[in-house]
Coordinates of C-alpha atoms in Angstrom, one line a residue:
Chain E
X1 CA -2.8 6.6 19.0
X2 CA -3.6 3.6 20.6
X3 CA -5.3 2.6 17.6
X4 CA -2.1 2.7 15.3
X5 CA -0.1 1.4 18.0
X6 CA -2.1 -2.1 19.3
X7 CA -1.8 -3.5 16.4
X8 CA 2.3 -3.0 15.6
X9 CA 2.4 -4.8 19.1
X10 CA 0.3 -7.7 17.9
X11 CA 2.3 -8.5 14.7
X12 CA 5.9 -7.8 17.0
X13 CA 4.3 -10.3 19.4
X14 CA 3.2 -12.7 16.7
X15 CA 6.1 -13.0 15.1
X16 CA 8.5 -14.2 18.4
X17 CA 5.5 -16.8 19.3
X18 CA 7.8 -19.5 17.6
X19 CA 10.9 -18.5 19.6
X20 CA 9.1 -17.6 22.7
X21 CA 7.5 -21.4 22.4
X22 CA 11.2 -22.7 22.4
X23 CA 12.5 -20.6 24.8
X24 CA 9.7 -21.6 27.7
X25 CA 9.9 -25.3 26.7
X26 CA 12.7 -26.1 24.8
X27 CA 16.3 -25.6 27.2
X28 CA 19.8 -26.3 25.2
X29 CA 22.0 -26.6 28.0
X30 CA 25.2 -25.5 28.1
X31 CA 27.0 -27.1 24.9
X32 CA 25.5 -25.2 22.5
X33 CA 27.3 -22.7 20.5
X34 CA 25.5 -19.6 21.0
X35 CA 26.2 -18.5 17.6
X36 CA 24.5 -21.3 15.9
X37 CA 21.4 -21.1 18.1
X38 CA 21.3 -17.6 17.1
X39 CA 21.1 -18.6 13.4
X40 CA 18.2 -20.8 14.0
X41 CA 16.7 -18.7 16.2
X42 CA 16.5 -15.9 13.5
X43 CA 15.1 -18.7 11.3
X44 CA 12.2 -19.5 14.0
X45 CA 11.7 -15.6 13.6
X46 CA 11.8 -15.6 10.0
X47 CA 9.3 -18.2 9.3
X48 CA 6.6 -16.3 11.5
X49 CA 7.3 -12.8 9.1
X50 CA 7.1 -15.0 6.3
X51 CA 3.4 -16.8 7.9
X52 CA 2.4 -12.7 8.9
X53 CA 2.8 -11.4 5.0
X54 CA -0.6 -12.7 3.7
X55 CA -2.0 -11.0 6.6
X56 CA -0.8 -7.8 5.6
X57 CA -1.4 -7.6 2.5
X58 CA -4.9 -8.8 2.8
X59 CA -6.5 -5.5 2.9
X60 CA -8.2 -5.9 6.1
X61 CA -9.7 -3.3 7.2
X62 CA -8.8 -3.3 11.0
X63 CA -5.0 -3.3 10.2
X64 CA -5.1 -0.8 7.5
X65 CA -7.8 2.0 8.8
X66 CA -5.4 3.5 11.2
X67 CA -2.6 3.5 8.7
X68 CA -4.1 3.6 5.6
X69 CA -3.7 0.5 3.1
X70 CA -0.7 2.1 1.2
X71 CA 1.1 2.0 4.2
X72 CA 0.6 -1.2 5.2
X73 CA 1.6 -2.6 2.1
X74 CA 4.7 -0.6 2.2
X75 CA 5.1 -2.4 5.9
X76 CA 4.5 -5.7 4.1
X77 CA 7.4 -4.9 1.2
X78 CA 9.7 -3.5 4.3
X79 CA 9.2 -6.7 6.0
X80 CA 9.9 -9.1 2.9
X81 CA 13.5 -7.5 2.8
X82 CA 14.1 -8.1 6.2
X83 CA 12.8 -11.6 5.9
X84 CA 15.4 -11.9 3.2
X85 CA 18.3 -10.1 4.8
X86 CA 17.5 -12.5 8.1
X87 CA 17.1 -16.0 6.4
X88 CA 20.7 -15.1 4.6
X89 CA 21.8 -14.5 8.1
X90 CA 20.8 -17.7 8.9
X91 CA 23.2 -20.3 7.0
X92 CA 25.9 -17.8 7.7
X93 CA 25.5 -18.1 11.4
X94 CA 24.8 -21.9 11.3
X95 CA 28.2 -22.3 9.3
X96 CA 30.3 -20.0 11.3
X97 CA 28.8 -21.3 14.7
X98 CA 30.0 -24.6 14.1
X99 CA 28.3 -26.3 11.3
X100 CA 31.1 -25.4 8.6
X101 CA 31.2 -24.0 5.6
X102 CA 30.0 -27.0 3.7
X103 CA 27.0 -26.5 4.6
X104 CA 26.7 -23.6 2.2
X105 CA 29.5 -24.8 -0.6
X106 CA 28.8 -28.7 -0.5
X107 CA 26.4 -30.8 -2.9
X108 CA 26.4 -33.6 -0.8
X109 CA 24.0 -31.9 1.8
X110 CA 20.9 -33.8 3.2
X111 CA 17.3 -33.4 0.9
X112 CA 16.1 -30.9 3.8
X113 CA 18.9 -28.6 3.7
X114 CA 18.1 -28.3 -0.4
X115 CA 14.3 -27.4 0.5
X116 CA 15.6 -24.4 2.2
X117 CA 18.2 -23.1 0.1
X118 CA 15.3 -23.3 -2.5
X119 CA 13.4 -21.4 -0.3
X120 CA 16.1 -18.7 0.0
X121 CA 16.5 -18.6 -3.4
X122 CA 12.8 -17.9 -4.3
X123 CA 12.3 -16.0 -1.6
X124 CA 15.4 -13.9 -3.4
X125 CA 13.6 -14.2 -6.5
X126 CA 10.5 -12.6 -5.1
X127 CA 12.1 -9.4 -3.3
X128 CA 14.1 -8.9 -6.8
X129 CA 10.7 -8.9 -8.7
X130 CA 8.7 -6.5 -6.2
X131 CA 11.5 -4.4 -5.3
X132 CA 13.2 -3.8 -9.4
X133 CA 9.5 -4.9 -11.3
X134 CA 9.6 -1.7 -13.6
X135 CA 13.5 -1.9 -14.1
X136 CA 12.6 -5.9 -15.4
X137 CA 10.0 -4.5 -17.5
X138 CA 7.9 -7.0 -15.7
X139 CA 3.9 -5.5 -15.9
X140 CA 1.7 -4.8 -13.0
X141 CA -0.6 -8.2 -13.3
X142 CA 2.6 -10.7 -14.9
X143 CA 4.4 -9.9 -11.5
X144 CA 1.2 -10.3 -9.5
X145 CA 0.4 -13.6 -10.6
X146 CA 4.3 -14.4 -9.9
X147 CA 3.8 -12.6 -6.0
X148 CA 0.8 -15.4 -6.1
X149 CA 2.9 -18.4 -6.8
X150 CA 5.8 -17.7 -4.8
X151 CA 4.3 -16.6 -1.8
X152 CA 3.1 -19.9 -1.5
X153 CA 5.9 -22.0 -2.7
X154 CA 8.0 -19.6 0.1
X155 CA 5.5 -20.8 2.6
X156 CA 6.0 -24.2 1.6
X157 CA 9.3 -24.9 1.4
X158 CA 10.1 -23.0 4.4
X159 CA 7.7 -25.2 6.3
X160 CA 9.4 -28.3 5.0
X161 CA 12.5 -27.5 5.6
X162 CA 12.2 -26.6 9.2
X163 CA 9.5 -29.2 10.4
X164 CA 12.0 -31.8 9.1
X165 CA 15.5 -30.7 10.0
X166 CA 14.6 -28.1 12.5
X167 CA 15.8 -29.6 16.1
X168 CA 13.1 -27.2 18.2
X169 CA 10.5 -28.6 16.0
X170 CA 11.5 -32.3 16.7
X171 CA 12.3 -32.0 20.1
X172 CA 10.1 -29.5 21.4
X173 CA 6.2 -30.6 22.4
X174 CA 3.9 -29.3 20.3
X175 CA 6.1 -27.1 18.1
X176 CA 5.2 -29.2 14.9
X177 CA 1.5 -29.1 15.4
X178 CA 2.1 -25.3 15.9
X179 CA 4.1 -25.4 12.1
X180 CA 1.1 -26.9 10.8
X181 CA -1.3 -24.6 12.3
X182 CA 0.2 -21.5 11.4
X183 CA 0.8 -22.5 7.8
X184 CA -3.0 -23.4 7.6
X185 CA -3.8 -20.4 9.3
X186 CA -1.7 -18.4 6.8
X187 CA -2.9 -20.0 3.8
X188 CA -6.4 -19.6 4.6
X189 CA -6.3 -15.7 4.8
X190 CA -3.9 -16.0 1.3
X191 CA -6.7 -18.2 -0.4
X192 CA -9.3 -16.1 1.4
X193 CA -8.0 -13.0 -0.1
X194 CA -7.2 -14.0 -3.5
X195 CA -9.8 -16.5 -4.3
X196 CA -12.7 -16.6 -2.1
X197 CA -13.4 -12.8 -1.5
X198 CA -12.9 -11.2 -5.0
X199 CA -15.8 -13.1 -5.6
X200 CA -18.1 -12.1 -3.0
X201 CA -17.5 -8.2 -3.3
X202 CA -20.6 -6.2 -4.0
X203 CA -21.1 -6.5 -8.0
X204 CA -21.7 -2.7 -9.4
X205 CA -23.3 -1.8 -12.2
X206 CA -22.0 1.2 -14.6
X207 CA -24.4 3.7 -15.1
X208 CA -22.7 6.2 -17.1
X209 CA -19.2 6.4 -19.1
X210 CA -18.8 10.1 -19.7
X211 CA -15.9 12.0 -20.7
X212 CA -14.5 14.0 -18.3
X213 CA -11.5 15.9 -20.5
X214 CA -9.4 14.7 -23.5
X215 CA -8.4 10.7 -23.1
X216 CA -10.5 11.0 -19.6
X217 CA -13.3 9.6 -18.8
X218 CA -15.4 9.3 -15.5
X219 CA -16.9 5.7 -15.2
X220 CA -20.0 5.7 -12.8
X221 CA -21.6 2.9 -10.7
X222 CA -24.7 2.0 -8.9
X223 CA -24.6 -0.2 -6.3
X224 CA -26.7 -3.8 -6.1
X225 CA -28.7 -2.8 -3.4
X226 CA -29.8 1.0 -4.1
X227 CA -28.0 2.0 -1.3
X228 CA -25.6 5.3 -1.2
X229 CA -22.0 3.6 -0.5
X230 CA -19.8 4.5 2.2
X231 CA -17.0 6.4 2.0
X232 CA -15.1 9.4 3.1
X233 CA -14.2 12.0 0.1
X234 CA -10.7 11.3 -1.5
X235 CA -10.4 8.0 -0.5
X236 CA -10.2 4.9 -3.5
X237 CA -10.8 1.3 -4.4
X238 CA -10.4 -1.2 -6.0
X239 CA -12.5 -2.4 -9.0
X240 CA -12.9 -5.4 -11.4
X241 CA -14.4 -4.6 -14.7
X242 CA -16.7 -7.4 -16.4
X243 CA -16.6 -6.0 -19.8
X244 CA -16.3 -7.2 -23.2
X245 CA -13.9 -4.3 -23.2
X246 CA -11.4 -4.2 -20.9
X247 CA -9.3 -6.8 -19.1
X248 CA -10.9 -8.8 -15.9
X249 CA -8.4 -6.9 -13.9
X250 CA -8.5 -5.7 -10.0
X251 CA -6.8 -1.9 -10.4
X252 CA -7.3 0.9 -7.6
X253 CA -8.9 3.9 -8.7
X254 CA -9.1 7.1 -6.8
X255 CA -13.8 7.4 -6.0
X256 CA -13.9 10.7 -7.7
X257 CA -17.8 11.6 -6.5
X258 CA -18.7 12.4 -3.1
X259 CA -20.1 10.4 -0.8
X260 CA -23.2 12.9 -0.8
X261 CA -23.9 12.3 -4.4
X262 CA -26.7 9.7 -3.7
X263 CA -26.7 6.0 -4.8
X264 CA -23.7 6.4 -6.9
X265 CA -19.7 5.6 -6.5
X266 CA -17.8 7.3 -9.3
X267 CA -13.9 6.8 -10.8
X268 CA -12.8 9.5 -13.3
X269 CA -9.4 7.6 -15.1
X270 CA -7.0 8.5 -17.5
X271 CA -6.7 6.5 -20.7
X272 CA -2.9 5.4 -19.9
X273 CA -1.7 2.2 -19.3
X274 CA -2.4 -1.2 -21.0
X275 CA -5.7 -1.6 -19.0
X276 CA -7.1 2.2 -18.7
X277 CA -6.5 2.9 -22.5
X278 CA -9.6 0.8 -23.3
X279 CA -11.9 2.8 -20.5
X280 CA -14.1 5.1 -22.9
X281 CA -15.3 1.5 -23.9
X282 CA -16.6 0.2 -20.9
X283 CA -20.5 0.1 -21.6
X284 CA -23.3 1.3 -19.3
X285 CA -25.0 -2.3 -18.0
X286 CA -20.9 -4.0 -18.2
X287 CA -20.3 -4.5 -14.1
X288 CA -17.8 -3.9 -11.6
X289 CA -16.7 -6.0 -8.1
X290 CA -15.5 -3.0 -6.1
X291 CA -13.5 -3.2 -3.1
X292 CA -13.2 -0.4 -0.8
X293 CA -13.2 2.1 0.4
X294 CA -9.2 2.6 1.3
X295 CA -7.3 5.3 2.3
X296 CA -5.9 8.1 4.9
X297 CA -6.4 10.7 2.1
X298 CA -9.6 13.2 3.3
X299 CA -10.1 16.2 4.5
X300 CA -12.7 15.2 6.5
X301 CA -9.7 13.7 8.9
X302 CA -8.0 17.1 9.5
X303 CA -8.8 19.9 12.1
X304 CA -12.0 21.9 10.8
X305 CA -10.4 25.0 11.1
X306 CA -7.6 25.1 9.1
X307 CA -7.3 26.3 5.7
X308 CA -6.6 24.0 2.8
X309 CA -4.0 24.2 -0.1
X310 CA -5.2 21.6 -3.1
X311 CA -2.3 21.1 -5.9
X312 CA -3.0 18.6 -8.4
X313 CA -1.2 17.8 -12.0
X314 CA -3.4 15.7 -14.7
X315 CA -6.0 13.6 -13.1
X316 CA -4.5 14.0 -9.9
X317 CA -7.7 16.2 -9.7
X318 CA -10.0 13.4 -8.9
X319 CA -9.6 13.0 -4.8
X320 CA -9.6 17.0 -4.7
X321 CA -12.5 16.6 -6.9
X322 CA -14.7 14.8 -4.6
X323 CA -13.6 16.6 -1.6
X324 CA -15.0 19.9 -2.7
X325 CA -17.7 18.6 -4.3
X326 CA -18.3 17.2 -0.5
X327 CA -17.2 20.3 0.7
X328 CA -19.9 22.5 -1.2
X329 CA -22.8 19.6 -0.5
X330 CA -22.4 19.8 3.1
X331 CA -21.7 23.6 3.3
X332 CA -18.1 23.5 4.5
X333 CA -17.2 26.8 5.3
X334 CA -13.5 26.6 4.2
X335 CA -11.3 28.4 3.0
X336 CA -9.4 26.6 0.1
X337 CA -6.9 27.2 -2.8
X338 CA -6.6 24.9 -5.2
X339 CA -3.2 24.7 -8.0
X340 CA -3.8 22.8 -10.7
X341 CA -1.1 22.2 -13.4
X342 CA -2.0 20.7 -17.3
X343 CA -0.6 20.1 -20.4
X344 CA -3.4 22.0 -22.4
X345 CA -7.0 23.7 -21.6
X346 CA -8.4 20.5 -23.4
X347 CA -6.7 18.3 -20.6
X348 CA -8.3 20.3 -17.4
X349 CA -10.8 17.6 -15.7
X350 CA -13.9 19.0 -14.3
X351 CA -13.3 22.3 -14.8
X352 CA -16.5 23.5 -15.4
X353 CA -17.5 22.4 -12.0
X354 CA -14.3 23.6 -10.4
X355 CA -15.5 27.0 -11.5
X356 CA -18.9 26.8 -10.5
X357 CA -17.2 26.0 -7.2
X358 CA -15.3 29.1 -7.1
X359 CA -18.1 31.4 -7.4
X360 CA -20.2 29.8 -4.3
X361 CA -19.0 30.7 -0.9
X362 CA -18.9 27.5 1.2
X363 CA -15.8 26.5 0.2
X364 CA -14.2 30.0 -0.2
X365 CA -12.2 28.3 -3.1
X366 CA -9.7 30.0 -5.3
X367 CA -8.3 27.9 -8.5
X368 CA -5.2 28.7 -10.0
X369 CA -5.2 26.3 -13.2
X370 CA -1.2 26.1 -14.4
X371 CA -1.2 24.8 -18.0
X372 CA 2.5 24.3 -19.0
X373 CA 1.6 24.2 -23.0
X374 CA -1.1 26.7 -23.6
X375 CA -2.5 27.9 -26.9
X376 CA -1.9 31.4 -27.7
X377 CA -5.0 32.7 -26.3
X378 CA -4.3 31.3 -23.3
X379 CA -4.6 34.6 -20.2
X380 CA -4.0 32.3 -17.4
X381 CA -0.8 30.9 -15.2
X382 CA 1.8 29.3 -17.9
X383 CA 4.5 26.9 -16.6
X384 CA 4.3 24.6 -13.5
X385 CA 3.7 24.9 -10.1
X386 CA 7.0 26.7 -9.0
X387 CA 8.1 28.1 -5.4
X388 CA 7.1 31.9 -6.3
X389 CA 3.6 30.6 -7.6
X390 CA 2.8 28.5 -4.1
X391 CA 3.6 31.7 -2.3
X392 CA 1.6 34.1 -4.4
X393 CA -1.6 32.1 -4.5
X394 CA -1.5 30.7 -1.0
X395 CA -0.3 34.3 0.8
X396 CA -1.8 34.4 4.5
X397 CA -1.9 30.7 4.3
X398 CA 1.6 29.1 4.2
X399 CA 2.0 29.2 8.3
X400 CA -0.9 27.1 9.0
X401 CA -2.5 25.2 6.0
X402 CA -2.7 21.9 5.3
X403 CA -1.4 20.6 1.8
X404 CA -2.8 18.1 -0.4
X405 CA -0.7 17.1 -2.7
X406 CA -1.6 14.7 -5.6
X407 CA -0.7 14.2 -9.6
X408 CA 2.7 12.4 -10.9
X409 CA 5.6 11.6 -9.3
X410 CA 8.0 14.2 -11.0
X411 CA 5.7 17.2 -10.6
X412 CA 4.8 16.0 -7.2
X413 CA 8.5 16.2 -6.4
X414 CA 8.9 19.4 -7.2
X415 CA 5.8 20.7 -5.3
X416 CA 7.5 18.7 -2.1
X417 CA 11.0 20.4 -3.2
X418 CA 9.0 24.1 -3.1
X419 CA 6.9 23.3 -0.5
X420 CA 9.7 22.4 1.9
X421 CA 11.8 25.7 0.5
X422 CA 8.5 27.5 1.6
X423 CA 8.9 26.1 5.0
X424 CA 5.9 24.1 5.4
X425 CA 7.0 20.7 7.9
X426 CA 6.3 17.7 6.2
X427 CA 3.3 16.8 9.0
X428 CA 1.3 19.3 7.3
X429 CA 1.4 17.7 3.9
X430 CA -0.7 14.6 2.6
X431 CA 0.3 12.7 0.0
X432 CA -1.4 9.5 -1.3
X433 CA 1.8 6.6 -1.8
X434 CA -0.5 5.1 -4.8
X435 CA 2.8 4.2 -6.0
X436 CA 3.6 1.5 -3.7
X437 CA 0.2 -0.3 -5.0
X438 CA 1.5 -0.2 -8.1
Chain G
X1 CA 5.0 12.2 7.3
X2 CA 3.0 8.9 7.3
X3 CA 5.5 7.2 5.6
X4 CA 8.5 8.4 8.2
X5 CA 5.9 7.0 11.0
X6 CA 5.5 3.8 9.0
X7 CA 9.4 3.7 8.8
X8 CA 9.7 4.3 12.1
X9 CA 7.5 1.7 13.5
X10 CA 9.7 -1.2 10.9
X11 CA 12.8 -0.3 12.3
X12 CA 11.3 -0.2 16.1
X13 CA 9.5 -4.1 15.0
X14 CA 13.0 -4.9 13.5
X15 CA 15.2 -3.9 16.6
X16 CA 12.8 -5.7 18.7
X17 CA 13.1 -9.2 16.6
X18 CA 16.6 -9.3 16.5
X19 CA 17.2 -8.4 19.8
X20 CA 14.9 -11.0 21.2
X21 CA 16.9 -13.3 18.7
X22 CA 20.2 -12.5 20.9
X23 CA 18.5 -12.5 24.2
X24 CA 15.7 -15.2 24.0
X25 CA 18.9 -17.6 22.9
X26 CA 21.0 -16.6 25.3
X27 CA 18.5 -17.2 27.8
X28 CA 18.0 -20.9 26.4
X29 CA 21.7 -21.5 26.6
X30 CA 22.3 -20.4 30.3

């Protein structure tokens, strides 16, 4: 708890160090319209978000353990739109408390008052493009580069406006060479974790390129230095292929091996999107800069005593994957049930293994594989993971399992949708927000 | 359930900004 709590204080704190600065040092007397001051004062608050967002999204791993990295970056997106909704408070108040309308209708404003409406503007621009990127047809890696040189450009701007026309930062000691500092500070953990970092990560080698199930394929890597990596089963990272293949993109894959599975790290990915279609052709020898380990998603975090409930659709598989495979190498007496809805028999992922896995005892696993086009010979489950299906695999478990939940969004849905008509409280489910990477 | 505690904590860090916008100028003004 105290943990996931320190560190929400530190960025509240943080972020009123430019008001508190002005407060202590900085009186107004009594003329000033109180309105108006509260205008710049959100401005003063603004600017300190807008210094903090490079640090959230940087991945570090003391701010995102407790959380988990997809929640931290949904923190970082939450706090862009309040930026925004703020900084449009601010010419609003400045006009209504006294400055006049003109200051938001009239050319004939001074040069610094046009630096920040440009910053207002792009700052607009970059909320639209993260918060509507799919509806704008704009691709993963076009709107990162954009994030890249706005975020900046923001920073900039911002900065220029207020160290020029901003009266705290003329008239208050020290509140300039603060500015300065904090945009330094801020652009050194930007450059630090788009530039100087991605190139210092631990460079992998692939090992293997296997396929796992139809269009599927399960990529392995061996680490530089021989050693087993670190990680807890279900959790992901992020790699960076150097292939003649494939595109010399950063893209977060679920680690699909166990962490018992010696000297190796292992992604299992479906051929999908513009970058994973060409997987199968990644060669044994290309390499890979990986970045992780990330994520909240384990069993290994929940009480040992409770039973588990695994429901997967596609290659949603892959964390559930490596957590029985964990599971059954360290002898985990548990007793789990695992749904797991395809297309066809030729699209289930591992499922020799899975079977192999329910014969042992240690897990005491029971798969249900749902396959909602089936061939005629099918003599399994047919259809998808419904309400009556949850209760008649998981009977004697709905009251006190915990739920994994992982595959896409729609089917997802509907597992939350049965799931919660089943009764089970939404702190017993776990669900990885990959989306919010995306 | 992550995500409502995630929500939770924005709103709480939002509360506590603009608040400290109304009182921290009202203080300077007085």
């Amino acid at each position: 708890m105290r943990n996931s709590v320190l560190p929400v204080i530190a960025y509240t704190a943080l972020a009123l160090v430019p008001l508190a600065v002005v407060t202590v040092f900085g009186s107004l007397g009594g003329y000033a319209d109180y309105i108006y001051e509260v205008g710049r004062s959100l401005a003063l608050i603004v600017f300190a978000v807008l210094l903090l967002q490079p640090v959230l999204a940087g991945r570090f791993r003391e701010i995102t353990e407790p959380y988990g990295l997809d929640m931290v970056v949904n923190f970082h997106k939450y706090m862009g739109v309040t930026a925004l909704s703020l900084i449009i408070a601010h010419p609003l108040l400045l006009a209504v408390g006294g400055r006049g309308f003109k200051l938001l209708t009239s050319l004939g404003v001074p040069w610094e008052v046009w630096v920040g409406k440009a910053a207002l503007l792009l700052l607009l621009v970059q909320a639209g493009a993260s918060l509507f990127r799919k509806r704008l047809g704009l691709d993963f890696e076009s709107w990162r580069r954009l994030h890249d040189i706005l975020a900046p450009s923001i920073l900039i701007l911002a900065a220029v406006h207020s160290y020029f026309i901003g009266g705290d930062l003329k008239y208050v000691t020290g509140m300039r060479e603060l500015w300065v500092v904090a945009l330094l500070g801020s652009a050194g953990v930007f450059v630090y974790h788009r530039f100087i970092r991605p190139g210092r990560l631990p460079r992998y080698t692939v090992r293997a390129v296997e396929q796992a199930a139809r269009n599927v394929w399960t990529v392995t890597l061996a680490p530089p230095d021989g050693r087993s990596p670190r990680y807890e089963p279900g959790q992901f990272h992020f790699l960076t292929f150097h292939s003649d293949h494939v595109p010399e993109e950063e893209h977060h894959f679920t680690i699909s091996s166990s962490p018992t599975e010696a000297a190796i790290i292992a992604s299992t990915i479906k051929e999908s999107g513009d970058f994973t279609r060409h997987v199968g052709s990644i060669a044994p020898g290309d390499t890979a800069h990986v970045h992780g380990p990330f994520g909240r998603y384990s069993y290994v975090f929940e009480d040992a005593e409770v039973p588990l409930v695994f429901i997967a659709g596609g290659i949603g598989i892959t964390p559930l994957r490596a957590m029985l495979r964990h599971m059954a190498d360290t002898g985990a007496d548990r007793r789990v049930a695992l749904l797991y809805a395809c297309s066809t028999e030729a699209d289930i992922v591992f499922r020799k293994e899975l079977d192999a896995l329910a014969e042992g005892d240690r897990p005491r696993l029971d798969v249900t594989y749902v396959l909602s086009r089936p061939d005629e010979g099918w003599s399994g489950s047919r259809g998808h993971i419904d309400t009556a299906l949850i209760r008649e695999r998981c009977a004697g478990m709905l009251d006190e399992a915990v739920f994994f939940v992982c595959g896409p969004g729609a089917m997802a849905k509907a597992v939350l949708r049965s799931l919660h008509e089943l009764g089970v409280p939404m702190d017993r489910i776990r669900r990885e927000e990959f989306l919010l990477l995306d | 359930m992550r995500k409502k505690s995630m929500q939770r904590a924005w709103a709480i860090v939002v509360a506590v900004l603009v608040v400290c916008a109304f009182v921290l100028t009202w203080l300077r003004i007085v």
